[in-house]
């Protein structure tokens, strides 16, 4: 299977006809997941919607699982970039937290469906599990950096910034996962609640 991270990155220079066709396949897959479960979806469904023969489809992706990995890689790459930016944000901790939460919420607003599907498939598609774990670690590093700048203790104990950051990261993931399946309003509320928890963990009055 191709490197999932490379699969999600835009190639340098003008895209070729093949690049555009691959992008079309991924867009089709995301559209289909809005009306059909991943388990029920077939490679033929994707090929037909993309205007390709089954044989042509296999030239780009050998399975629907491989296509999902590529789609998820492309989706989480923006989350990785935003998390790295949060870690380096020179703004006061309160502002950095608000910015990080807004950016994360916006990504879930735009691609919540594909993120939920991928998370559901992570236990059976190792490449997706690895991508999500790596993305979470980048976000955990960003949360840790902001907590330390806010005065949190930098040690390995249960009340140290790294441990608190890890708990915050997975709380945010679960909260956004469930809220994004309900409505935009529920996602907004979840983001506000997670922001309050993060601020309090940083010793900042919400």
XYZ file of N, CA and C in Angstrom:
618
model
N 0.846 -1.198 0.000
C 0.000 0.000 0.000
C 0.879 1.244 0.000
N 0.523 2.303 -0.782
C 1.342 3.505 -0.825
C 1.421 4.178 0.526
N 2.462 4.985 0.693
C 2.601 5.764 1.921
C 1.375 6.645 2.082
N 0.571 6.488 3.175
C -0.670 7.244 3.314
C -0.451 8.727 3.448
N 0.667 9.149 4.035
C 0.905 10.584 4.177
C 1.201 11.193 2.822
N 2.042 10.496 2.018
C 2.339 11.010 0.694
C 1.086 11.046 -0.158
N 0.211 10.083 0.057
C -1.012 10.034 -0.730
C -1.891 11.239 -0.480
N -1.788 11.833 0.734
C -2.637 12.953 1.071
C -2.037 14.294 0.741
N -0.799 14.311 0.279
C -0.143 15.583 0.011
C -0.307 15.985 -1.441
N -0.427 17.252 -1.690
C -0.508 17.750 -3.049
C 0.871 17.690 -3.685
N 0.941 17.152 -4.869
C 2.213 17.063 -5.547
C 2.659 18.447 -6.002
N 3.984 18.625 -6.065
C 4.531 19.906 -6.484
C 4.256 20.118 -7.969
N 4.082 21.381 -8.351
C 3.872 21.710 -9.746
C 2.427 21.520 -10.161
N 2.179 21.737 -11.451
C 0.820 21.609 -11.975
C 0.374 20.154 -11.909
N -0.858 19.899 -11.458
C -1.325 18.513 -11.362
C -1.507 17.897 -12.741
N -1.153 16.631 -12.862
C -1.336 15.915 -14.116
C -2.783 15.449 -14.233
N -3.108 14.909 -15.395
C -4.457 14.377 -15.576
C -4.724 13.255 -14.573
N -3.685 12.452 -14.308
C -3.841 11.377 -13.331
C -4.068 11.901 -11.926
N -3.354 12.987 -11.571
C -3.540 13.598 -10.253
C -4.978 14.086 -10.091
N -5.487 14.723 -11.134
C -6.851 15.254 -11.079
C -7.874 14.131 -10.981
N -7.607 13.028 -11.677
C -8.527 11.900 -11.617
C -8.505 11.274 -10.224
N -7.318 11.182 -9.623
C -7.215 10.643 -8.270
C -7.970 11.536 -7.288
N -7.821 12.846 -7.446
C -8.541 13.776 -6.590
C -10.043 13.612 -6.758
N -10.478 13.422 -7.991
C -11.907 13.215 -8.258
C -12.409 11.969 -7.546
N -11.621 10.893 -7.564
C -12.016 9.658 -6.884
C -12.206 9.905 -5.396
N -11.294 10.651 -4.795
C -11.394 10.923 -3.360
C -12.603 11.796 -3.048
N -12.889 12.748 -3.915
C -14.071 13.590 -3.715
C -15.348 12.760 -3.841
N -15.349 11.857 -4.799
C -16.492 10.962 -4.977
C -16.682 10.080 -3.751
N -15.593 9.550 -3.232
C -15.679 8.706 -2.038
C -16.292 9.472 -0.877
N -15.849 10.697 -0.669
C -16.412 11.488 0.434
C -17.899 11.738 0.215
N -18.299 12.032 -1.019
C -19.717 12.251 -1.315
C -20.538 10.986 -1.061
N -20.014 9.848 -1.472
C -20.746 8.593 -1.297
C -20.919 8.238 0.172
N -19.927 8.576 0.990
C -20.016 8.244 2.411
C -21.120 9.020 3.115
N -21.603 10.081 2.477
C -22.706 10.847 3.058
C -24.039 10.125 2.880
N -24.079 9.155 1.957
C -25.347 8.474 1.679
C -25.261 6.964 1.845
N -24.038 6.444 2.068
C -23.876 4.998 2.174
C -22.763 4.685 3.164
N -22.955 3.670 3.984
C -21.924 3.323 4.953
C -20.694 2.776 4.239
N -19.547 2.907 4.892
C -18.320 2.412 4.272
C -18.377 0.900 4.077
N -18.951 0.194 5.029
C -19.033 -1.266 4.920
C -19.877 -1.688 3.712
N -20.922 -0.906 3.417
C -21.803 -1.254 2.299
C -21.264 -0.771 0.958
N -20.349 0.160 1.001
C -19.792 0.749 -0.216
C -18.883 -0.250 -0.933
N -18.929 -0.254 -2.265
C -18.070 -1.142 -3.050
C -17.156 -0.322 -3.950
N -16.104 -0.958 -4.424
C -15.189 -0.300 -5.351
C -15.922 0.056 -6.638
N -16.931 -0.738 -7.007
C -17.731 -0.443 -8.194
C -18.540 0.838 -8.017
N -19.062 1.049 -6.815
C -19.813 2.276 -6.535
C -18.948 3.502 -6.795
N -17.713 3.442 -6.294
C -16.795 4.573 -6.440
C -16.432 4.776 -7.905
N -16.107 3.691 -8.599
C -15.712 3.777 -10.002
C -16.847 4.334 -10.855
N -18.050 3.834 -10.627
C -19.198 4.286 -11.420
C -19.457 5.770 -11.223
N -19.444 6.215 -9.965
C -19.700 7.633 -9.695
C -18.590 8.519 -10.264
N -17.372 8.001 -10.296
C -16.235 8.771 -10.813
C -16.123 8.694 -12.333
N -16.991 7.897 -12.961
C -16.958 7.769 -14.410
C -15.816 6.925 -14.912
N -15.410 5.919 -14.126
C -14.292 5.053 -14.485
C -14.745 3.607 -14.570
N -14.011 2.827 -15.318
C -14.237 1.387 -15.303
C -13.601 0.822 -14.036
N -13.998 -0.392 -13.685
C -13.402 -1.031 -12.512
C -11.891 -1.182 -12.692
N -11.475 -1.552 -13.913
C -10.047 -1.730 -14.192
C -9.294 -0.410 -14.032
N -9.886 0.682 -14.513
C -9.243 1.998 -14.376
C -9.157 2.415 -12.916
N -10.187 2.093 -12.164
C -10.200 2.418 -10.746
C -9.036 1.741 -10.032
N -8.756 0.499 -10.399
C -7.677 -0.238 -9.747
C -6.297 0.322 -10.088
N -6.220 1.106 -11.150
C -4.948 1.750 -11.482
C -4.575 2.767 -10.400
N -5.599 3.382 -9.770
C -5.357 4.405 -8.751
C -5.389 3.840 -7.333
N -6.349 2.979 -7.059
C -6.487 2.403 -5.721
C -6.867 0.942 -5.843
N -6.173 0.100 -5.106
C -6.414 -1.337 -5.197
C -7.635 -1.780 -4.405
N -8.139 -0.896 -3.539
C -9.293 -1.246 -2.707
C -9.943 0.023 -2.174
N -11.146 -0.120 -1.665
C -11.803 1.036 -1.061
C -11.074 1.444 0.209
N -10.431 0.491 0.879
C -9.670 0.811 2.089
C -8.481 1.714 1.754
N -7.813 1.409 0.650
C -6.678 2.237 0.246
C -7.135 3.644 -0.122
N -8.282 3.755 -0.773
C -8.824 5.070 -1.114
C -9.189 5.845 0.146
N -9.747 5.156 1.145
C -10.099 5.821 2.392
C -8.853 6.333 3.110
N -7.777 5.554 3.093
C -6.527 6.001 3.709
C -6.051 7.293 3.050
N -6.088 7.335 1.717
C -5.637 8.524 0.993
C -6.522 9.730 1.306
N -7.821 9.507 1.368
C -8.741 10.600 1.679
C -8.516 11.106 3.097
N -8.341 10.192 4.033
C -8.123 10.592 5.422
C -6.791 11.317 5.572
N -5.762 10.849 4.873
C -4.457 11.502 4.936
C -4.548 12.939 4.467
N -5.276 13.146 3.378
C -5.443 14.509 2.858
C -6.218 15.370 3.857
N -7.195 14.780 4.516
C -8.027 15.521 5.455
C -7.261 15.915 6.711
N -6.474 14.998 7.272
C -5.804 15.292 8.537
C -4.533 16.115 8.358
N -4.042 16.218 7.124
C -2.829 17.013 6.929
C -3.045 18.458 7.376
N -4.233 18.996 7.109
C -4.529 20.362 7.551
C -4.564 20.445 9.075
N -5.083 19.409 9.731
C -5.085 19.386 11.191
C -3.662 19.390 11.732
N -2.793 18.655 11.078
C -1.388 18.624 11.502
C -0.765 20.008 11.386
N -1.025 20.664 10.274
C -0.461 21.992 10.060
C -0.979 22.980 11.105
N -2.276 22.913 11.406
C -2.855 23.818 12.400
C -2.305 23.524 13.792
N -2.081 22.264 14.085
C -1.534 21.899 15.396
C -0.105 22.396 15.540
N 0.682 22.248 14.493
C 2.059 22.762 14.544
C 2.048 24.277 14.732
N 1.119 24.954 14.055
C 1.012 26.406 14.197
C 0.623 26.781 15.621
N -0.236 25.980 16.252
C -0.660 26.250 17.628
C 0.519 26.140 18.586
N 1.376 25.155 18.360
C 2.536 24.971 19.235
C 3.483 26.163 19.163
N 3.542 26.799 17.996
C 4.462 27.920 17.790
C 3.782 29.278 17.930
N 2.509 29.274 18.272
C 1.752 30.532 18.370
C 2.320 31.400 19.491
N 2.794 32.624 19.171
C 3.379 33.489 20.202
C 2.338 34.266 21.004
N 1.072 34.109 20.659
C 0.011 34.840 21.356
C -0.093 34.378 22.803
N -0.696 35.198 23.676
C -0.928 34.769 25.060
C -1.695 33.450 25.082
N -1.480 32.611 26.101
C -2.121 31.291 26.139
C -3.628 31.311 25.894
N -4.344 32.282 26.479
C -5.794 32.335 26.265
C -6.109 32.451 24.775
N -5.433 33.360 24.097
C -5.691 33.573 22.677
C -5.259 32.364 21.850
N -4.136 31.750 22.228
C -3.658 30.576 21.509
C -4.652 29.416 21.630
N -5.234 29.263 22.806
C -6.224 28.203 23.027
C -7.470 28.469 22.185
N -7.948 29.700 22.188
C -9.135 30.041 21.404
C -8.898 29.793 19.916
N -7.720 30.169 19.436
C -7.395 29.973 18.022
C -7.320 28.489 17.682
N -6.649 27.711 18.521
C -6.504 26.278 18.274
C -7.866 25.578 18.259
N -8.736 25.951 19.198
C -10.052 25.323 19.250
C -10.897 25.716 18.045
N -10.812 26.960 17.630
C -11.592 27.404 16.473
C -11.142 26.676 15.207
N -9.840 26.557 15.025
C -9.330 25.883 13.834
C -9.706 24.399 13.825
N -9.623 23.769 14.989
C -9.971 22.350 15.065
C -11.462 22.151 14.807
N -12.284 23.022 15.390
C -13.736 22.940 15.162
C -14.062 23.116 13.685
N -13.412 24.075 13.043
C -13.697 24.337 11.632
C -13.356 23.133 10.764
N -12.276 22.428 11.101
C -11.920 21.233 10.324
C -12.968 20.146 10.514
N -13.462 20.002 11.735
C -14.519 19.016 11.984
C -15.821 19.436 11.309
N -16.095 20.715 11.229
C -17.288 21.178 10.521
C -17.228 20.774 9.052
N -16.057 20.945 8.459
C -15.897 20.707 7.035
C -15.804 19.226 6.688
N -15.128 18.457 7.519
C -14.860 17.056 7.176
C -15.194 16.095 8.318
N -16.171 16.446 9.139
C -16.523 15.586 10.261
C -16.921 14.184 9.838
N -17.632 14.072 8.733
C -18.091 12.764 8.276
C -16.923 11.836 7.978
N -15.983 12.296 7.166
C -14.872 11.425 6.794
C -13.998 11.127 7.998
N -13.884 12.054 8.934
C -13.085 11.804 10.125
C -13.749 10.757 11.014
N -15.064 10.812 11.115
C -15.760 9.792 11.914
C -15.641 8.417 11.267
N -15.828 8.365 9.955
C -15.720 7.085 9.253
C -14.325 6.496 9.424
N -13.316 7.347 9.250
C -11.944 6.865 9.369
C -11.647 6.375 10.782
N -12.099 7.111 11.774
C -11.883 6.705 13.165
C -12.571 5.357 13.427
N -13.770 5.180 12.879
C -14.483 3.911 13.041
C -13.731 2.752 12.397
N -13.001 3.043 11.315
C -12.291 1.990 10.579
C -10.855 1.795 11.068
N -10.423 2.632 12.005
C -9.013 2.611 12.431
C -8.579 1.260 12.988
N -9.496 0.543 13.612
C -9.115 -0.736 14.217
C -8.896 -1.823 13.175
N -9.451 -1.651 11.981
C -9.312 -2.672 10.938
C -8.392 -2.232 9.797
N -8.073 -0.935 9.742
C -7.158 -0.423 8.711
C -5.986 0.226 9.443
N -4.893 -0.505 9.647
C -3.779 -0.006 10.464
C -3.225 1.338 10.012
N -3.219 1.596 8.705
C -2.677 2.859 8.212
C -3.470 4.046 8.734
N -4.761 3.885 8.862
C -5.588 4.970 9.389
C -5.321 5.152 10.881
N -5.219 4.050 11.615
C -4.910 4.153 13.030
C -3.597 4.868 13.265
N -2.594 4.553 12.439
C -1.284 5.191 12.584
C -1.366 6.686 12.259
N -2.091 7.033 11.208
C -2.252 8.444 10.831
C -2.917 9.235 11.946
N -3.970 8.668 12.524
C -4.712 9.393 13.554
C -3.879 9.537 14.825
N -3.141 8.491 15.185
C -2.281 8.551 16.365
C -1.184 9.598 16.182
N -0.576 9.611 15.005
C 0.470 10.604 14.729
C -0.087 12.022 14.772
N -1.286 12.205 14.228
C -1.922 13.527 14.238
C -2.241 13.950 15.667
N -2.739 13.012 16.460
C -3.047 13.312 17.858
C -1.787 13.708 18.621
N -0.680 13.035 18.358
C 0.570 13.354 19.061
C 1.030 14.781 18.753
N 0.834 15.224 17.517
C 1.189 16.604 17.165
C 0.310 17.583 17.939
N -0.982 17.270 18.054
C -1.894 18.136 18.798
C -1.555 18.107 20.290
N -1.197 16.946 20.814
C -0.806 16.830 22.219
C 0.423 17.690 22.499
N 1.382 17.680 21.589
C 2.569 18.527 21.754
C 2.188 19.997 21.791
N 1.231 20.385 20.943
C 0.791 21.785 20.915
C 0.092 22.169 22.219
N -0.787 21.288 22.698
C -1.481 21.565 23.962
C -0.471 21.663 25.100
N 0.487 20.763 25.109
C 1.526 20.764 26.150
C 2.279 22.086 26.151
N 2.684 22.543 24.972
C 3.444 23.793 24.864
C 2.651 24.975 25.402
N 1.361 25.013 25.091
C 0.523 26.122 25.550
C 0.322 26.043 27.062
N 0.114 24.835 27.587
C -0.053 24.675 29.030
C 1.200 25.135 29.782
N 2.356 24.775 29.269
C 3.609 25.167 29.926
C 3.778 26.680 29.893
N 3.434 27.296 28.771
C 3.532 28.756 28.698
C 2.566 29.433 29.669
N 1.472 28.711 29.986
C 0.499 29.265 30.930
C 0.904 29.012 32.376
N 2.000 28.269 32.578
C 2.497 28.039 33.932
C 2.306 26.642 34.466
N 1.825 25.716 33.637
C 1.637 24.342 34.101
C 2.997 23.683 34.326
N 3.032 22.752 35.270
C 4.283 22.064 35.597
C 4.706 21.154 34.450
N 5.971 21.206 34.099
C 6.496 20.400 33.001
C 7.217 19.177 33.581
N 6.446 18.172 33.954
C 7.029 16.919 34.444
C 6.150 15.768 33.993
N 6.580 14.539 34.276
C 5.901 13.355 33.758
C 4.828 12.799 34.683
N 4.526 13.489 35.757
C 3.497 13.009 36.675
C 2.105 13.174 36.114
N 1.106 12.637 36.807
C -0.274 12.706 36.322
C -0.836 14.116 36.234
N -0.227 15.060 36.977
C -0.679 16.449 36.905
C 0.276 17.315 36.083
N 1.224 16.684 35.412
C 2.157 17.428 34.573
C 1.527 17.797 33.239
N 2.090 18.796 32.590
C 1.531 19.289 31.330
C 1.367 18.199 30.275
N 2.335 17.293 30.067
C 2.154 16.266 29.032
C 0.956 15.351 29.291
N 0.768 14.931 30.548
C -0.348 14.033 30.867
C -1.685 14.754 30.740
N -1.729 15.989 31.202
C -2.968 16.770 31.095
C -3.286 17.021 29.619
N -2.259 17.324 28.828
C -2.459 17.575 27.401
C -3.024 16.344 26.702
N -2.513 15.169 27.055
C -3.004 13.940 26.433
C -4.479 13.723 26.763
N -4.861 13.952 28.009
C -6.266 13.801 28.399
C -7.144 14.808 27.663
N -6.654 16.037 27.547
C -7.415 17.071 26.841
C -7.599 16.706 25.371
N -6.542 16.216 24.747
C -6.614 15.865 23.326
C -7.705 14.836 23.071
N -7.710 13.759 23.843
C -8.678 12.693 23.579
C -10.081 13.081 24.033
N -10.190 13.993 25.011
C -11.499 14.524 25.371
C -12.070 15.326 24.199
N -11.221 16.156 23.595
C -11.659 16.965 22.455
C -12.053 16.068 21.283
N -11.250 15.042 21.018
C -11.558 14.136 19.907
C -12.910 13.462 20.091
N -13.158 12.908 21.269
C -14.428 12.232 21.516
C -15.595 13.207 21.469
N -15.409 14.386 22.035
C -16.475 15.388 22.056
C -16.839 15.825 20.646
N -15.820 16.085 19.825
C -16.071 16.523 18.456
C -16.624 15.387 17.605
N -16.148 14.182 17.837
C -16.637 13.014 17.092
C -18.158 12.894 17.252
N -18.612 12.928 18.491
C -20.052 12.756 18.733
C -20.858 13.990 18.317
N -20.373 15.172 18.638
C -21.128 16.387 18.342
C -21.252 16.637 16.850
N -20.198 16.313 16.095
C -20.239 16.575 14.650
C -21.267 15.707 13.940
N -21.662 14.605 14.568
C -22.676 13.730 13.984
C -24.086 14.222 14.285
N -24.202 15.209 15.177
C -25.514 15.717 15.578
C -25.889 16.948 14.770
N -25.114 18.007 14.906
C -25.412 19.252 14.194
C -24.257 20.228 14.350
N -24.267 21.277 13.526
C -23.253 22.327 13.650
C -23.350 23.001 15.009
N -24.599 23.152 15.483
C -24.793 23.796 16.780
C -24.193 22.955 17.906
N -24.385 21.642 17.818
C -23.824 20.751 18.836
C -22.298 20.800 18.800
N -21.736 20.898 17.609
C -20.284 20.982 17.481
C -19.772 22.300 18.058
N -20.489 23.380 17.801
C -20.104 24.675 18.372
C -20.116 24.618 19.893
N -21.158 23.999 20.445
C -21.267 23.905 21.901
C -20.152 23.033 22.470
N -19.852 21.936 21.790
C -18.768 21.064 22.249
C -17.442 21.814 22.235
N -17.221 22.615 21.201
C -15.984 23.386 21.105
C -15.879 24.389 22.250
N -16.983 25.036 22.573
C -16.983 26.002 23.667
C -16.694 25.317 25.002
N -17.306 24.153 25.210
C -17.088 23.416 26.461
C -15.637 22.949 26.573
N -15.110 22.393 25.493
C -13.714 21.926 25.503
C -12.761 23.099 25.733
N -13.086 24.246 25.186
C -12.241 25.423 25.396
C -12.228 25.824 26.866
N -13.407 25.781 27.505
C -13.483 26.103 28.929
C -12.632 25.129 29.745
N -12.733 23.842 29.428
C -11.952 22.844 30.161
C -10.462 23.087 29.967
N -10.045 23.370 28.743
C -8.635 23.618 28.455
C -8.141 24.864 29.188
N -8.938 25.924 29.176
C -8.553 27.142 29.891
C -8.382 26.873 31.383
N -9.299 26.144 31.957
C -9.225 25.859 33.388
C -8.018 24.966 33.706
N -7.738 24.020 32.800
C -6.565 23.174 33.000
C -5.279 24.008 32.948
N -5.343 25.114 32.207
C -4.183 26.002 32.100
C -4.142 27.035 33.226
N -5.147 26.988 34.121
C -5.208 27.950 35.217
C -5.681 29.318 34.796
N -6.452 29.349 33.704
C -6.960 30.613 33.171
C -8.477 30.641 33.389
N -8.971 31.720 33.924
C -10.412 31.859 34.139
C -11.115 32.031 32.792
N -12.083 31.159 32.492
C -12.783 31.253 31.199
C -13.522 32.579 31.058
